Coordinates of N, CA, C and O in Angstrom, one line a residue:
X17 N 37.3 39.2 36.4 CA 36.9 40.0 35.2 C 35.7 39.3 34.6 O 35.6 38.1 34.3
X18 N 34.6 40.1 34.3 CA 33.4 39.5 33.8 C 33.6 39.0 32.4 O 34.5 39.4 31.6
X19 N 32.8 37.9 32.1 CA 33.0 37.2 30.8 C 32.4 38.1 29.7 O 31.2 38.5 29.7
X20 N 33.2 38.5 28.7 CA 32.7 39.4 27.7 C 32.3 38.6 26.5 O 33.0 37.7 26.1
X21 N 31.2 38.9 25.9 CA 30.8 38.2 24.6 C 30.9 39.2 23.5 O 30.8 40.4 23.7
X22 N 31.3 38.7 22.4 CA 31.5 39.6 21.2 C 30.2 40.1 20.7 O 29.1 39.5 20.8
X23 N 30.2 41.3 20.3 CA 29.0 42.0 19.8 C 28.5 41.3 18.5 O 29.4 40.9 17.7
X24 N 27.3 41.2 18.3 CA 26.7 40.6 17.1 C 26.4 41.8 16.1 O 25.6 42.7 16.5
X25 N 26.9 41.7 14.9 CA 26.6 42.7 13.9 C 25.3 42.2 13.2 O 25.3 41.1 12.6
X26 N 24.2 43.0 13.3 CA 22.9 42.6 12.7 C 23.0 42.1 11.2 O 22.5 41.1 10.8
X27 N 23.6 42.9 10.4 CA 23.7 42.6 9.0 C 24.4 41.3 8.7 O 23.9 40.4 7.9
X28 N 25.5 41.0 9.4 CA 26.2 39.7 9.2 C 25.4 38.6 9.7 O 25.3 37.5 9.1
X29 N 24.7 38.7 10.9 CA 23.9 37.7 11.4 C 22.8 37.3 10.5 O 22.5 36.1 10.2
X30 N 22.1 38.3 10.0 CA 21.0 38.1 9.0 C 21.5 37.4 7.8 O 20.8 36.4 7.3
X31 N 22.6 37.8 7.2 CA 23.2 37.2 6.0 C 23.6 35.8 6.3 O 23.4 34.9 5.4
X32 N 24.3 35.6 7.4 CA 25.0 34.3 7.6 C 24.0 33.2 8.3 O 24.3 32.0 8.2
X33 N 23.0 33.7 9.0 CA 22.2 32.8 9.8 C 20.7 32.7 9.2 O 20.3 31.6 8.9
X34 N 20.1 33.8 9.1 CA 18.7 33.8 8.8 C 18.5 33.6 7.3 O 17.7 32.7 6.9
X35 N 19.2 34.3 6.4 CA 19.0 34.0 5.0 C 19.2 32.6 4.5 O 18.4 32.1 3.8
X36 N 20.3 31.9 5.0 CA 20.5 30.5 4.6 C 19.4 29.6 5.1 O 19.0 28.7 4.4
X37 N 18.8 29.9 6.3 CA 17.7 29.0 6.8 C 16.5 29.2 5.8 O 15.8 28.2 5.5
X38 N 16.2 30.4 5.4 CA 15.1 30.7 4.5 C 15.3 29.9 3.2 O 14.4 29.3 2.6
X39 N 16.6 30.0 2.6 CA 16.9 29.3 1.4 C 16.8 27.8 1.5 O 16.2 27.2 0.6
X40 N 17.2 27.3 2.6 CA 17.1 25.8 2.8 C 15.7 25.4 2.8 O 15.3 24.3 2.3
X41 N 14.8 26.2 3.5 CA 13.4 25.8 3.6 C 12.8 25.8 2.2 O 12.0 24.9 1.9
X42 N 13.1 26.8 1.4 CA 12.6 26.9 0.0 C 13.0 25.7 -0.8 O 12.3 25.0 -1.5
X43 N 14.3 25.3 -0.6 CA 14.8 24.1 -1.3 C 14.1 22.8 -0.9 O 13.8 22.0 -1.7
X44 N 13.8 22.7 0.4 CA 13.0 21.6 0.9 C 11.7 21.5 0.4 O 11.2 20.4 -0.1
X45 N 11.0 22.7 0.3 CA 9.6 22.7 -0.2 C 9.6 22.4 -1.7 O 8.7 21.7 -2.2
X46 N 10.6 22.9 -2.4 CA 10.7 22.6 -3.9 C 10.9 21.1 -4.1 O 10.3 20.5 -5.0
X47 N 11.8 20.5 -3.3 CA 12.0 19.0 -3.4 C 10.7 18.3 -3.1 O 10.4 17.3 -3.8
X48 N 9.9 18.7 -2.1 CA 8.7 18.1 -1.8 C 7.7 18.2 -2.9 O 6.9 17.3 -3.3
X49 N 7.6 19.4 -3.5 CA 6.7 19.7 -4.7 C 7.1 18.8 -5.8 O 6.2 18.1 -6.5
X50 N 8.4 18.7 -6.1 CA 8.9 17.8 -7.2 C 8.4 16.3 -6.9 O 8.0 15.6 -7.8
X51 N 8.6 15.9 -5.7 CA 8.2 14.5 -5.3 C 6.7 14.3 -5.5 O 6.3 13.3 -6.0
X52 N 5.9 15.3 -5.1 CA 4.5 15.2 -5.2 C 4.1 15.1 -6.7 O 3.2 14.4 -7.1
X53 N 4.7 15.9 -7.6 CA 4.4 15.9 -9.0 C 4.7 14.5 -9.6 O 3.9 14.0 -10.4
X54 N 5.9 13.9 -9.2 CA 6.2 12.6 -9.7 C 5.1 11.6 -9.2 O 4.7 10.7 -10.0
X55 N 4.8 11.7 -7.9 CA 3.7 10.7 -7.4 C 2.4 10.9 -8.1 O 1.7 9.9 -8.4
X56 N 2.0 12.2 -8.3 CA 0.8 12.4 -9.0 C 0.8 11.9 -10.4 O -0.2 11.2 -10.9
X57 N 1.9 12.0 -11.1 CA 2.0 11.5 -12.5 C 1.9 10.0 -12.5 O 1.3 9.4 -13.3
X58 N 2.5 9.4 -11.5 CA 2.5 7.9 -11.3 C 1.1 7.4 -11.1 O 0.7 6.4 -11.6
X59 N 0.3 8.1 -10.4 CA -1.1 7.7 -10.1 C -2.0 8.0 -11.3 O -2.8 7.2 -11.6
X60 N -1.8 9.2 -11.9 CA -2.6 9.6 -13.0 C -2.5 8.6 -14.3 O -3.4 8.5 -15.1
X61 N -1.3 8.0 -14.4 CA -1.0 7.2 -15.6 C -1.3 5.7 -15.3 O -1.1 4.9 -16.1
X62 N -1.8 5.4 -14.1 CA -2.1 4.0 -13.7 C -3.3 3.5 -14.4 O -4.3 4.1 -14.4
X63 N -3.1 2.3 -15.1 CA -4.2 1.7 -15.8 C -4.3 0.2 -15.4 O -3.3 -0.5 -15.6
X64 N -5.3 -0.2 -14.7 CA -5.4 -1.6 -14.3 C -6.8 -1.9 -13.9 O -7.7 -1.0 -13.7
X65 N -7.1 -3.2 -13.7 CA -8.4 -3.7 -13.2 C -8.1 -4.7 -12.1 O -7.3 -5.5 -12.2
X66 N -8.8 -4.5 -11.0 CA -8.8 -5.4 -9.9 C -10.2 -6.0 -9.7 O -11.2 -5.2 -9.8
X67 N -10.3 -7.3 -9.6 CA -11.6 -7.9 -9.5 C -11.8 -8.4 -8.0 O -10.9 -9.0 -7.4
X68 N -13.0 -8.1 -7.5 CA -13.5 -8.6 -6.2 C -14.5 -9.7 -6.5 O -15.5 -9.4 -7.1
X69 N -14.2 -10.9 -6.2 CA -15.1 -12.1 -6.4 C -15.6 -12.6 -5.1 O -14.8 -13.1 -4.3
X70 N -16.9 -12.4 -4.9 CA -17.5 -12.9 -3.7 C -18.3 -14.1 -4.0 O -19.1 -14.2 -4.9
X71 N -18.1 -15.2 -3.2 CA -18.7 -16.5 -3.4 C -19.7 -16.7 -2.3 O -19.7 -16.2 -1.2
X72 N -20.7 -17.6 -2.6 CA -21.7 -18.0 -1.6 C -22.9 -17.2 -1.9 O -23.2 -16.7 -3.0
X73 N -23.7 -17.0 -0.8 CA -25.0 -16.2 -0.9 C -24.7 -14.8 -1.4 O -23.7 -14.2 -1.0
X74 N -25.5 -14.2 -2.2 CA -25.3 -12.9 -2.8 C -23.9 -12.7 -3.5 O -23.3 -11.7 -3.3
X75 N -23.5 -13.8 -4.2 CA -22.2 -13.8 -4.8 C -22.2 -12.8 -6.0 O -23.3 -12.3 -6.5
X76 N -21.1 -12.5 -6.5 CA -20.9 -11.6 -7.6 C -19.5 -11.2 -7.9 O -18.6 -11.6 -7.1
X77 N -19.3 -10.5 -9.0 CA -17.9 -10.0 -9.3 C -18.0 -8.5 -9.5 O -18.9 -8.1 -10.3
X78 N -17.2 -7.8 -8.9 CA -17.1 -6.3 -9.0 C -15.7 -6.0 -9.6 O -14.7 -6.5 -9.1
X79 N -15.7 -5.2 -10.6 CA -14.4 -4.8 -11.3 C -14.1 -3.4 -10.9 O -14.9 -2.4 -11.1
X80 N -12.9 -3.2 -10.3 CA -12.4 -1.8 -10.0 C -11.5 -1.4 -11.1 O -10.4 -1.9 -11.1
X81 N -12.0 -0.6 -12.0 CA -11.2 -0.2 -13.2 C -10.5 1.1 -12.8 O -11.2 2.1 -12.5
X82 N -9.2 1.2 -12.9 CA -8.4 2.3 -12.6 C -7.9 3.0 -13.9 O -7.3 2.3 -14.8
X83 N -8.2 4.3 -14.0 CA -7.9 5.0 -15.2 C -7.9 6.5 -14.9 O -8.8 7.0 -14.3
X84 N -6.8 7.2 -15.4 CA -6.7 8.6 -15.2 C -6.9 9.1 -13.8 O -7.4 10.2 -13.5
X85 N -6.4 8.4 -12.9 CA -6.4 8.8 -11.4 C -7.7 8.5 -10.7 O -7.9 8.9 -9.6
X86 N -8.6 7.8 -11.4 CA -9.9 7.5 -10.8 C -10.2 6.0 -10.8 O -9.7 5.3 -11.8
X87 N -10.8 5.5 -9.8 CA -11.3 4.1 -9.8 C -12.8 4.1 -9.9 O -13.5 4.7 -9.2
X88 N -13.2 3.3 -10.9 CA -14.7 3.2 -11.2 C -15.0 1.7 -11.0 O -14.4 0.8 -11.6
X89 N -16.1 1.5 -10.2 CA -16.6 0.1 -10.0 C -17.6 -0.2 -11.1 O -18.6 0.5 -11.2
X90 N -17.4 -1.3 -11.8 CA -18.2 -1.6 -12.9 C -18.5 -3.1 -13.0 O -17.8 -3.9 -12.3
X91 N -19.4 -3.5 -13.8 CA -19.8 -4.9 -14.0 C -18.9 -5.6 -15.0 O -19.0 -6.8 -15.1
X92 N -18.1 -4.8 -15.8 CA -17.2 -5.4 -16.8 C -15.8 -4.9 -16.5 O -15.6 -3.7 -16.2
X93 N -14.8 -5.7 -16.8 CA -13.4 -5.2 -16.6 C -13.0 -4.4 -17.8 O -13.3 -4.7 -19.0
X94 N -12.2 -3.3 -17.6 CA -11.7 -2.5 -18.6 C -10.4 -3.2 -19.2 O -10.0 -3.0 -20.3
X95 N -9.8 -4.0 -18.4 CA -8.5 -4.7 -18.7 C -8.6 -6.1 -18.1 O -9.4 -6.3 -17.2
X96 N -7.9 -7.1 -18.6 CA -7.8 -8.3 -17.9 C -7.4 -8.0 -16.4 O -6.4 -7.3 -16.2
X97 N -8.0 -8.6 -15.4 CA -7.7 -8.3 -14.0 C -6.2 -8.6 -13.7 O -5.7 -9.7 -14.0
X98 N -5.6 -7.6 -13.2 CA -4.2 -7.7 -12.7 C -4.1 -8.5 -11.4 O -3.2 -9.4 -11.3
X99 N -5.1 -8.3 -10.6 CA -5.3 -9.1 -9.3 C -6.7 -9.4 -9.2 O -7.6 -8.5 -9.5
X100 N -7.0 -10.6 -8.7 CA -8.4 -10.9 -8.3 C -8.4 -11.3 -6.8 O -7.6 -12.1 -6.4
X101 N -9.4 -10.8 -6.1 CA -9.5 -11.1 -4.7 C -10.8 -11.9 -4.5 O -11.9 -11.5 -4.9
X102 N -10.6 -13.1 -3.9 CA -11.7 -14.1 -3.7 C -12.0 -14.3 -2.3 O -11.1 -14.5 -1.5
X103 N -13.3 -14.2 -1.9 CA -13.7 -14.4 -0.5 C -15.2 -14.9 -0.5 O -15.9 -14.7 -1.5
X104 N -15.6 -15.4 0.6 CA -17.0 -15.6 0.7 C -17.6 -14.3 1.1 O -17.0 -13.4 1.6
X105 N -18.9 -14.2 0.8 CA -19.6 -12.9 1.1 C -19.6 -12.6 2.7 O -19.3 -11.5 3.1
X106 N -19.7 -13.7 3.4 CA -19.7 -13.6 4.9 C -18.4 -13.1 5.4 O -18.3 -12.2 6.3
X107 N -17.3 -13.6 4.9 CA -15.9 -13.2 5.3 C -15.7 -11.7 4.9 O -15.2 -10.9 5.6
X108 N -16.1 -11.4 3.7 CA -15.9 -10.0 3.2 C -16.7 -9.0 4.1 O -16.1 -8.0 4.5
X109 N -17.9 -9.3 4.4 CA -18.7 -8.4 5.3 C -18.1 -8.3 6.7 O -18.0 -7.2 7.2
X110 N -17.6 -9.4 7.2 CA -17.0 -9.3 8.6 C -15.8 -8.5 8.6 O -15.6 -7.7 9.5
X111 N -14.9 -8.7 7.5 CA -13.7 -7.9 7.5 C -14.0 -6.4 7.2 O -13.3 -5.5 7.7
X112 N -15.0 -6.2 6.4 CA -15.4 -4.8 6.1 C -15.8 -4.1 7.4 O -15.5 -2.9 7.6
X113 N -16.6 -4.8 8.2 CA -17.0 -4.2 9.5 C -15.9 -4.0 10.4 O -15.7 -3.0 11.1
X114 N -14.9 -5.0 10.4 CA -13.8 -4.9 11.3 C -12.9 -3.7 11.0 O -12.2 -3.1 11.8
X115 N -12.9 -3.3 9.7 CA -12.1 -2.2 9.2 C -12.8 -0.9 9.4 O -12.4 0.1 8.9
X116 N -14.0 -0.9 10.1 CA -14.7 0.4 10.4 C -15.3 0.9 9.1 O -15.4 2.1 9.0
X117 N -15.8 0.1 8.2 CA -16.4 0.5 7.0 C -15.4 0.8 5.9 O -15.8 1.1 4.7
X118 N -14.1 0.7 6.2 CA -13.1 1.0 5.1 C -12.9 -0.2 4.2 O -12.2 -0.1 3.2
X119 N -13.5 -1.3 4.5 CA -13.4 -2.5 3.6 C -12.2 -3.3 4.1 O -11.4 -2.9 4.9
X120 N -12.2 -4.6 3.7 CA -11.1 -5.5 4.1 C -9.8 -5.1 3.5 O -9.8 -4.4 2.5
X121 N -8.7 -5.5 4.1 CA -7.4 -5.1 3.6 C -7.3 -5.8 2.2 O -7.4 -7.0 2.1
X122 N -7.1 -5.1 1.1 CA -6.9 -5.6 -0.2 C -5.7 -5.1 -0.9 O -5.6 -5.2 -2.1
X123 N -4.8 -4.6 -0.1 CA -3.5 -4.1 -0.8 C -3.3 -2.6 -0.5 O -3.7 -2.2 0.5
X124 N -2.8 -2.0 -1.4 CA -2.4 -0.6 -1.2 C -2.7 0.2 -2.5 O -3.2 -0.4 -3.4
X125 N -2.2 1.4 -2.5 CA -2.5 2.2 -3.7 C -1.8 1.7 -4.9 O -0.6 1.2 -4.9
X126 N -2.5 1.6 -6.0 CA -1.9 1.1 -7.2 C -1.5 2.3 -8.1 O -2.2 3.2 -8.4
X127 N -0.2 2.4 -8.3 CA 0.4 3.4 -9.2 C 0.9 2.7 -10.4 O 1.0 1.5 -10.5
X128 N 1.3 3.5 -11.5 CA 1.7 2.9 -12.7 C 3.0 2.1 -12.5 O 3.1 0.9 -13.0
X129 N 3.9 2.6 -11.6 CA 5.1 1.8 -11.4 C 4.8 0.5 -10.6 O 5.4 -0.5 -10.9
X130 N 3.9 0.5 -9.7 CA 3.6 -0.7 -8.9 C 2.8 -1.7 -9.9 O 3.1 -2.9 -9.8
X131 N 2.0 -1.2 -10.7 CA 1.3 -2.1 -11.6 C 2.3 -2.8 -12.5 O 2.1 -4.0 -12.7
X132 N 3.3 -2.1 -13.0 CA 4.3 -2.7 -13.9 C 5.0 -3.9 -13.2 O 5.3 -4.9 -13.7
X133 N 5.3 -3.6 -11.9 CA 6.0 -4.6 -11.1 C 5.1 -5.8 -10.8 O 5.5 -6.9 -10.7
X134 N 3.8 -5.5 -10.5 CA 2.8 -6.6 -10.2 C 2.6 -7.5 -11.4 O 2.4 -8.7 -11.2
X135 N 2.7 -7.0 -12.6 CA 2.5 -7.8 -13.8 C 3.5 -8.9 -13.9 O 3.3 -9.9 -14.5
X136 N 4.6 -8.8 -13.2 CA 5.7 -9.8 -13.3 C 5.5 -10.9 -12.2 O 6.2 -11.9 -12.3
X137 N 4.6 -10.8 -11.3 CA 4.4 -11.7 -10.2 C 3.2 -12.6 -10.5 O 2.1 -12.2 -10.9
X138 N 3.4 -13.9 -10.3 CA 2.3 -14.9 -10.6 C 2.2 -15.8 -9.3 O 3.2 -16.2 -8.7
X139 N 1.0 -16.1 -8.9 CA 0.8 -17.0 -7.8 C -0.4 -16.5 -7.0 O -1.2 -15.7 -7.4
X140 N -0.6 -17.3 -5.9 CA -1.8 -17.0 -5.1 C -1.3 -16.8 -3.6 O -0.6 -17.7 -3.1
X141 N -1.8 -15.8 -3.0 CA -1.6 -15.6 -1.5 C -2.9 -15.8 -0.8 O -3.9 -15.1 -1.2
X142 N -2.9 -16.6 0.2 CA -4.1 -16.8 1.0 C -3.9 -16.2 2.3 O -2.9 -16.5 3.0
X143 N -4.7 -15.2 2.7 CA -4.6 -14.5 3.9 C -5.7 -15.2 4.9 O -6.8 -15.3 4.5
X144 N -5.2 -15.6 6.0 CA -6.1 -16.1 7.1 C -6.0 -15.1 8.2 O -5.1 -15.0 8.9
X145 N -7.1 -14.3 8.3 CA -7.2 -13.2 9.2 C -8.1 -13.5 10.3 O -9.3 -13.9 10.1
X146 N -7.7 -13.4 11.5 CA -8.6 -13.6 12.7 C -9.2 -12.4 13.3 O -8.5 -11.3 13.4
X147 N -10.5 -12.5 13.5 CA -11.2 -11.4 14.2 C -11.8 -12.0 15.4 O -12.7 -12.9 15.2
X148 N -11.4 -11.7 16.6 CA -11.8 -12.4 17.7 C -11.3 -13.8 17.7 O -10.1 -14.0 17.5
X149 N -12.3 -14.8 17.7 CA -11.9 -16.2 17.7 C -12.3 -16.8 16.3 O -12.3 -18.0 16.2
X150 N -12.6 -15.9 15.4 CA -13.1 -16.4 14.1 C -12.0 -16.1 13.0 O -11.4 -15.1 13.0
X151 N -11.7 -17.1 12.1 CA -10.8 -17.0 11.1 C -11.5 -16.6 9.8 O -12.5 -17.3 9.4
X152 N -11.1 -15.5 9.1 CA -11.7 -15.1 7.8 C -10.6 -15.3 6.8 O -9.4 -15.1 7.0
X153 N -11.0 -15.6 5.6 CA -10.0 -15.9 4.5 C -10.2 -15.0 3.3 O -11.3 -14.6 3.0
X154 N -9.1 -14.6 2.8 CA -9.0 -13.8 1.6 C -8.0 -14.4 0.7 O -6.8 -14.6 1.1
X155 N -8.3 -14.7 -0.6 CA -7.4 -15.3 -1.5 C -7.1 -14.2 -2.6 O -8.0 -13.7 -3.2
X156 N -5.8 -13.9 -2.7 CA -5.4 -12.9 -3.7 C -4.6 -13.6 -4.8 O -3.6 -14.2 -4.6
X157 N -5.2 -13.6 -6.0 CA -4.6 -14.3 -7.2 C -3.9 -13.2 -8.0 O -4.6 -12.2 -8.5
X158 N -2.7 -13.4 -8.3 CA -1.9 -12.5 -9.1 C -1.7 -13.1 -10.5 O -1.3 -14.3 -10.6
X159 N -1.9 -12.4 -11.5 CA -1.8 -12.9 -12.9 C -3.2 -13.3 -13.4 O -4.2 -13.2 -12.6
X160 N -3.3 -13.8 -14.6 CA -4.6 -14.1 -15.2 C -5.4 -15.1 -14.4 O -6.6 -15.0 -14.3
X161 N -4.8 -16.1 -13.8 CA -5.5 -17.2 -13.1 C -5.0 -17.5 -11.7 O -5.4 -18.4 -11.1
X162 N -4.0 -16.8 -11.3 CA -3.3 -17.1 -10.0 C -2.5 -18.3 -10.0 O -2.1 -18.8 -8.9
X163 N -2.2 -18.9 -11.2 CA -1.4 -20.1 -11.2 C 0.1 -19.7 -10.9 O 0.5 -18.6 -11.0
X164 N 0.8 -20.7 -10.4 CA 2.1 -20.5 -10.0 C 2.3 -20.9 -8.5 O 1.5 -21.7 -8.0
X165 N 3.2 -20.2 -7.8 CA 3.4 -20.6 -6.4 C 2.3 -20.1 -5.5 O 1.5 -19.3 -5.9
X166 N 2.3 -20.6 -4.3 CA 1.3 -20.3 -3.3 C 1.9 -20.1 -2.0 O 2.8 -20.7 -1.6
X167 N 1.3 -19.1 -1.2 CA 1.8 -18.8 0.1 C 0.6 -18.5 1.0 O -0.4 -17.8 0.5
X168 N 0.6 -18.9 2.2 CA -0.5 -18.6 3.2 C 0.1 -17.7 4.3 O 1.2 -18.0 4.8
X169 N -0.6 -16.6 4.6 CA -0.2 -15.7 5.6 C -1.3 -15.7 6.7 O -2.4 -15.4 6.3
X170 N -0.9 -16.0 7.9 CA -1.9 -16.0 9.0 C -1.5 -14.8 9.9 O -0.4 -14.7 10.4
X171 N -2.6 -14.0 10.3 CA -2.4 -12.9 11.2 C -3.7 -12.4 11.7 O -4.8 -12.8 11.2
X172 N -3.7 -11.5 12.7 CA -4.9 -10.9 13.1 C -5.3 -9.8 12.1 O -4.5 -9.2 11.4
X173 N -6.6 -9.7 11.9 CA -7.2 -8.7 10.9 C -6.6 -7.3 11.3 O -6.3 -6.5 10.4
X174 N -6.5 -7.0 12.6 CA -6.1 -5.6 12.9 C -4.6 -5.4 12.5 O -4.3 -4.3 12.2
X175 N -3.8 -6.5 12.6 CA -2.4 -6.3 12.1 C -2.4 -6.1 10.6 O -1.5 -5.4 10.1
X176 N -3.3 -6.8 9.9 CA -3.3 -6.6 8.4 C -3.7 -5.2 8.1 O -3.1 -4.6 7.2
X177 N -4.6 -4.6 8.8 CA -4.9 -3.2 8.6 C -3.8 -2.3 8.9 O -3.5 -1.2 8.3
X178 N -3.0 -2.6 10.0 CA -1.8 -1.8 10.3 C -0.8 -1.9 9.2 O -0.1 -0.9 8.9
X179 N -0.6 -3.1 8.6 CA 0.3 -3.2 7.5 C -0.2 -2.4 6.3 O 0.6 -1.7 5.7
X180 N -1.5 -2.4 6.0 CA -2.0 -1.7 4.9 C -1.8 -0.2 5.1 O -1.5 0.5 4.1
X181 N -2.0 0.3 6.3 CA -1.9 1.8 6.5 C -0.4 2.2 6.6 O -0.2 3.4 6.6
X182 N 0.5 1.3 6.7 CA 1.9 1.7 6.8 C 2.3 1.8 8.3 O 3.5 2.1 8.5
X183 N 1.4 1.7 9.2 CA 1.8 1.8 10.6 C 2.7 0.6 11.1 O 3.5 0.8 12.0
X184 N 2.6 -0.5 10.4 CA 3.4 -1.7 10.7 C 4.1 -2.1 9.5 O 3.5 -2.3 8.4
X185 N 5.4 -2.2 9.6 CA 6.2 -2.7 8.4 C 6.2 -4.2 8.3 O 6.2 -4.9 9.4
X186 N 6.2 -4.8 7.1 CA 6.1 -6.2 7.0 C 7.3 -7.0 7.7 O 7.1 -8.0 8.3
X187 N 8.5 -6.4 7.6 CA 9.6 -7.1 8.2 C 9.5 -7.1 9.7 O 9.9 -8.1 10.4
X188 N 9.0 -6.0 10.3 CA 8.8 -6.0 11.7 C 7.7 -6.9 12.2 O 7.8 -7.6 13.2
X189 N 6.6 -7.0 11.4 CA 5.5 -8.0 11.7 C 6.0 -9.4 11.7 O 5.7 -10.2 12.6
X190 N 6.9 -9.7 10.7 CA 7.4 -11.1 10.6 C 8.4 -11.4 11.8 O 8.3 -12.4 12.5
X191 N 9.2 -10.4 12.1 CA 10.2 -10.6 13.2 C 9.5 -10.7 14.6 O 10.0 -11.4 15.4
X192 N 8.4 -10.0 14.7 CA 7.7 -10.1 16.0 C 6.7 -11.2 16.1 O 6.0 -11.4 17.1
X193 N 6.7 -12.0 15.0 CA 5.8 -13.2 15.1 C 4.3 -12.8 14.8 O 3.4 -13.7 15.1
X194 N 4.0 -11.7 14.3 CA 2.6 -11.3 14.1 C 2.1 -11.9 12.8 O 0.9 -11.9 12.7
X195 N 3.0 -12.3 11.9 CA 2.6 -12.9 10.7 C 3.3 -14.3 10.6 O 4.5 -14.4 10.8
X196 N 2.5 -15.3 10.3 CA 3.1 -16.6 10.1 C 2.9 -17.0 8.6 O 1.9 -16.8 8.0
X197 N 4.0 -17.5 8.0 CA 4.0 -17.8 6.6 C 4.2 -19.3 6.4 O 4.9 -20.0 7.1
X198 N 3.4 -19.8 5.4 CA 3.6 -21.2 5.0 C 3.6 -21.2 3.4 O 2.8 -20.5 2.8
X199 N 4.4 -22.0 2.8 CA 4.5 -22.1 1.4 C 5.6 -21.4 0.9 O 6.7 -21.2 1.5
X200 N 5.4 -20.8 -0.3 CA 6.5 -20.1 -1.0 C 6.7 -18.6 -0.5 O 6.0 -17.7 -0.8
X201 N 7.6 -18.5 0.5 CA 7.9 -17.2 1.1 C 8.3 -16.2 0.1 O 8.1 -15.0 0.3
X202 N 9.0 -16.6 -0.9 CA 9.5 -15.7 -2.0 C 8.4 -14.9 -2.6 O 8.5 -13.7 -2.8
X203 N 7.2 -15.6 -2.8 CA 6.1 -14.9 -3.4 C 5.6 -13.8 -2.4 O 5.3 -12.7 -2.9
X204 N 5.5 -14.1 -1.2 CA 5.1 -13.0 -0.2 C 6.1 -11.9 -0.2 O 5.7 -10.7 -0.1
X205 N 7.4 -12.2 -0.3 CA 8.4 -11.1 -0.3 C 8.4 -10.3 -1.5 O 8.5 -9.1 -1.5
X206 N 8.1 -10.9 -2.7 CA 8.0 -10.2 -3.9 C 6.8 -9.2 -3.9 O 6.9 -8.0 -4.2
X207 N 5.6 -9.7 -3.4 CA 4.5 -8.8 -3.3 C 4.7 -7.7 -2.3 O 4.4 -6.6 -2.5
X208 N 5.3 -8.1 -1.1 CA 5.6 -7.0 -0.1 C 6.5 -5.9 -0.6 O 6.3 -4.8 -0.4
X209 N 7.5 -6.4 -1.5 CA 8.4 -5.3 -2.0 C 7.7 -4.4 -2.9 O 8.0 -3.2 -3.0
X210 N 6.7 -4.9 -3.7 CA 6.0 -4.0 -4.6 C 5.0 -3.1 -3.8 O 4.9 -1.9 -4.0
X211 N 4.2 -3.7 -2.9 CA 3.2 -2.9 -2.2 C 3.7 -2.0 -1.1 O 3.1 -1.0 -0.8
X212 N 4.8 -2.4 -0.4 CA 5.3 -1.7 0.7 C 6.6 -1.0 0.5 O 7.1 -0.3 1.4
X213 N 7.2 -1.3 -0.6 CA 8.5 -0.7 -1.0 C 8.3 0.7 -1.6 O 7.3 1.3 -1.5
X214 N 9.4 1.1 -2.2 CA 9.3 2.4 -2.9 C 8.4 2.4 -4.0 O 8.2 1.4 -4.7
X215 N 7.7 3.5 -4.3 CA 6.7 3.5 -5.4 C 7.5 3.6 -6.7 O 7.1 3.3 -7.7

C-alpha cells in the first residue's frame, strides 16, 4: 500500500508556520535596533582625552579629545588624559606602517561605560611588539601619571592588531602562547576586561 501523506491545509500552514517566522524576525530586528540605540547612546555620551606622546626626533604630544561621538585631535587636552600612550617617533611610524596606515594598536573604541571603568585602573602596560626581527615598544599609562602596578606584554605586532580588531580573543592568545606577560598580570586582566569585554 503506498505511503499516504496528510494533506496540508494552506490557511493552517500559513498561520502556524509562516506567520510565526515573520513575527520572530521582526522581534530579532527590534532587539538589534534596541541594542544599536544603546550602543549609540554609550558612544555619544563618551567624554575623555587620550594623549599620544612621541619622544625623540620630531617629538610632540597630540590630544585626542572625545566629545559628542566625535574625536578631535588638538594641541590641548579637553580633560586630564584618561590614558597616555608613549613611544619613540621611529617605533610609532614603524607600527603605523605595519598596520597598513591604520596606526599602531592603541586600544579599542572608547564608550562612556568603558571610560568609567578605565578611570578605576592605575598602572602602566608596556607592549613589546615585534615586526620582523625588530622589537617596537608602546607604553600605555593609565591614570594621571601611570603610577601603580606595571605589566609587560610581548607579542607580534600582527597579533596585537588581531586582538584590537576582535579577530583574536585575549584568553586564546594567552593560552596559545602568542602573548607573554611579565609583572602584574592582574593589571593586564583588568584592562582586557574593559577593552575586550562587554561594553
